[in-house]
Each structure stands twice: as structure tokens, then as C-alpha cells.
Amino acid sequence: MITTDRVIIVGAGLGALYAALKLAPRPVLMISPEALGQGASSAWAQGGVAAAMDASDSPEKHAADTVGAGAGTVDASVAAHVTSEARRHILDLTTLGTPFDRNADGGYVLNREAAHSLARVVRVKGDQAGAEIMKALISEIADTPSVQVLEGVLASGLEVEDNVVTGVFVVDANQGSEPVLLRGAATLLAGGGSGGLFALTTNPPRVRGQVIGMAARAGAMIADAEFVQFHPTAIDAGEDPAPLATEALRGEGAVLINEAGARFMVDIHPDAELAPRDIVARAIFAQSQAGKRPALDTRKTPGAAVMTNFPAVAEACVRAGIDPLTQPIPVAAAAHYHMGGIDTDIAGRASLGSLWVCGEAGSTGLHGANRLASNGLLEALVYARTCALEIEAALPPATEPADAALIQLDLRAGGETADEAAVSELRHAMTDYVGVVRTGAGLRTALRRIAALEAAQPGCEAFLNMTATATLITAAALMREESRGGHYRSDFPAPRADLAKRSRLTLETALNIRAEALKDRL
């Protein structure tokens, strides 16, 4: 066991980095499974950060669009809080060196994305927002002596006493080890979402719901677990994870067609390709299921600009042997963002004491059932600062100097690592039965599969964290007998007015639902 006055931050994406900077000069210890800047979903984010930067826009309009996209379950007070803070963070990131795209007059280039009433997405080099913001933050972290980063280390569990988090167990992220307990001044979970629990995903390989799962296993309340956002335009070229064709392409005029060349969105929604993501994702899924091979057509618009203005898309196309100037880009709906997660209040506090959460691991109520495009990075920024301020207010003055002695870990060989075949089977079960379109029968099948996989490797903490989150998502989806936002039940295709509210459940409740599904098979 190691005891320190440092605040322990689990994760190394945008939320973790930003919170560490906002906590300075209070000493911080960041837990990063990968080398800093690698393996975080933040670095892969293409669209940008939504913010009311234009004179014709306002936080109130942004909040209204957020509530509208969220399909009846957004917490309006949270939407008002986050959107009112958006401009501050764009200016702050600019000061930190983020090279946001600018027009000839020096103003921010703003793009319109799905379900936004105005162009308000601030971009970097077309589709490089996440990577460039991360680069600026990492550079700043390197010059901040109060921050220590432990790379190649994975958080595997939480120590809890009397409903208060008192420590974090960590192991070697790559080859397993005996766990080491770190006890710090406070704990901030900023370790990402759960998209990698699905076989078809745009998320980095390490992002498989482990942080949500370990909090749930410690007793934390989980909110909106059933609401998983499937991005409509993952590039369907056989890569795992699937590269993303940013929504900004459709914002600039790219259209969705099938193998017959027909635009199928025009008959489905008045906004066609810029309809809310859940609607576009289901339309693409339906085309795929019907064998009509949906594709994103960039040949006419944006045309040649794809190669220069959207370098990540251009690179993915080159890898796949696709020429976007002469060929449509094949696409599929892929697990992209988890609206659900560890339940937090407006100050970022979880239901367990001395535990805060920011970023995709948390569920603040901002996204409701369907996240408004480019609100993900914004929420991470706002709640990283909010959590930092709340943690600072909750703690006595730091006793260690900003350049406090570094923590030295002695990770000894041992422990279990997740069986890759079991992880693969789990991911395919989630895609097959808990994906874009769900049914009660399929969800019960998924719960039985998850239980069997979990029983086969009961001693691996990392895998148990994955199966806990998979169980929560599936059980919550089974409980919600309606369709709303990112959650679609073909056996309950309509929304129900009495269910226009957020869901909350503990892992204990989810396991009881799973047990009932097991009885159904007997």
C-alpha cells in the first residue's frame, strides 16, 4: 500500500489532463494504461467542441438544442450549466496553444453538425480537434511539476470504507501483476466510456467500460446505462476499431447513398443527413441489414477538400484502398459514445464519498438519451474544471509541495489478464444483441452469455469490470420497454410518456435482472 497527499486521477484523456491542470499546484497522480496521449478516446475525436461563439448564437440556444436532441431525458439545469461555460473553455484552450481553425478575420471557423440549429462546432485542422487539444494539454502537463503520470498502469478496483472511496487498486496494464493499493487525498475517475465492449466500435481498444464497471462493483449508482450512441458513419473497411468519418463531412454537404446510388435519408427525416444521430444510425443499420451497402458520398461535396481538410478520413481511406474523390466511402453504425455511466450530481460527485467523475465515464444528465454532436469534449472540459474546483474546496490545504516526491510502484508478477477469446465473445454478444436495434429476447440472451463468460474467468478484475458494465447496459435496456434516443427496442418501437426520465440502477439490481434471465432458460 502507498499513501500520498496527491489527488489520484484515473485516466489520461482530455478530462484527466484538464482536471490535473486545474488542480495545480496541488499534487496529482494520473493513472494511464498507455503512454500519455495514446489510447484515449479524446485523441480520436474528430468533430470538435460545441460552443456558442458567434454573435448570432447564445448558450441558451445551445442548451435548447441539447435538450431537443436528448429525447426528453436531458437535465435542463445541467445543459444550462455546461453551455454557459463553453466559450470560457474555447478561449482557455486557445491560450494553452490549441490551433483552432480561424477565418480571414481571425474568428473561429464554425461548423454545423447534426441536430444543431446553428454552426457552432469549433474545429482544428478539419478533423483533428481531439488530437490537437490533447497535444496542447500534454505540452502544458510536461511543464507542470505538480502532476505525476504513471504510464502502463491500469486501475482495477476501488477500496471503499463506509461508502467512502479510500483508495485505488492498480496493476500492470500490459502483462498483469499483483494489485497495489494507492491511497490519495481524493479520487477522480476520468477513464472513458464503454464503446470497446462492442465488436463494431470507433473507440480505442482499451476503452471497454472498465472504469464504469469498477465503480459499479464498489457500489456506485449508475445512470442511463442503456443509452449508447452508435455513430452513423464509421468507415466499414474491416478495421478494429473502425475509423470514423466525421459528421463534419455531412455538415459540409456529403450525402448518404446506398449501392444503387439512392439518397435514403431524404425520405426519413426533414434534416436528411443532419438528422439526430440515432435516426441516421438506424437508417444506416437498416440499409446494411438489407444488403444495400450504405456509403458516404464525398465526391461532389466537399470533393477534393476531403484530402486536405479531413486528414484522418483521408488517411483511413488510403489504408482501405478507397479513393474518396471517385468512390463512395462504405459506412456502418458503430458504438461510439456512452451517454450513461457513473451517476454524478451537478458538481461531478458520485454517490460514493470522496469520488468525483468527469468525461465519458460519468453520466451528468447533459446528453439524455441521445448526445448532441460535439458536446462530448465540451462536457469533459466543463466537468474536469468543476471537479477540480470541488475537490480543491473539499480538501485541506496541500501539505506536499508542487514538486512532491514521485510515487514509485513495485508491481510484482501475478494476477490474471483478460482472456482475449472471452473478450472477443463478449464484444460480439454486445453487438449482436445490445446494438443499434434491440429486443427483449436478444437482451436476455446477451445477459446469459455475459454470465457464462464471467463465470469462466472469475478471478480477473479487469474482465469483471468489463462484464459488470456490459451487464448494466443490457439490464437497463431490458428494463426500458420503449424506444428513446440511442436505445431502440423493435418490440417496443414507440416512446412512452411515463418513461421520459433518466434511469438509475446499481450493479446489484442489474445482477438480479441477469439472474432472472438465467432462470428463463431453465
XYZ file of N, CA, C and O in Angstrom, residues 68 98 107 233 238 247 281 387 424 484:
40
model
N -33.285 19.324 -26.917
C -34.058 18.768 -28.022
C -33.492 17.462 -28.533
O -34.237 16.514 -28.805
N -4.007 25.548 -28.368
C -4.773 24.760 -29.334
C -4.991 25.583 -30.604
O -5.563 26.670 -30.547
N -11.626 35.149 -36.718
C -12.676 34.495 -35.952
C -12.579 32.980 -36.064
O -11.904 32.445 -36.946
N -21.503 6.913 -39.159
C -20.566 6.803 -40.272
C -19.165 6.364 -39.833
O -18.186 7.089 -39.988
N -13.266 -3.081 -42.418
C -12.678 -4.234 -41.766
C -11.693 -3.938 -40.661
O -11.133 -4.874 -40.079
N -18.780 13.655 -38.678
C -20.056 14.258 -39.044
C -19.877 15.586 -39.763
O -20.757 16.051 -40.484
N -28.230 6.616 -37.588
C -27.611 5.314 -37.308
C -28.563 4.165 -37.617
O -28.153 3.147 -38.204
N -14.993 19.512 -11.318
C -14.490 18.544 -10.341
C -13.235 19.067 -9.644
O -13.073 18.897 -8.428
N -13.408 -11.137 -26.927
C -13.976 -11.108 -28.277
C -15.410 -11.624 -28.281
O -16.295 -11.042 -28.927
N -36.192 5.164 -27.274
C -35.916 6.577 -26.987
C -34.441 6.857 -27.290
O -33.547 6.209 -26.739
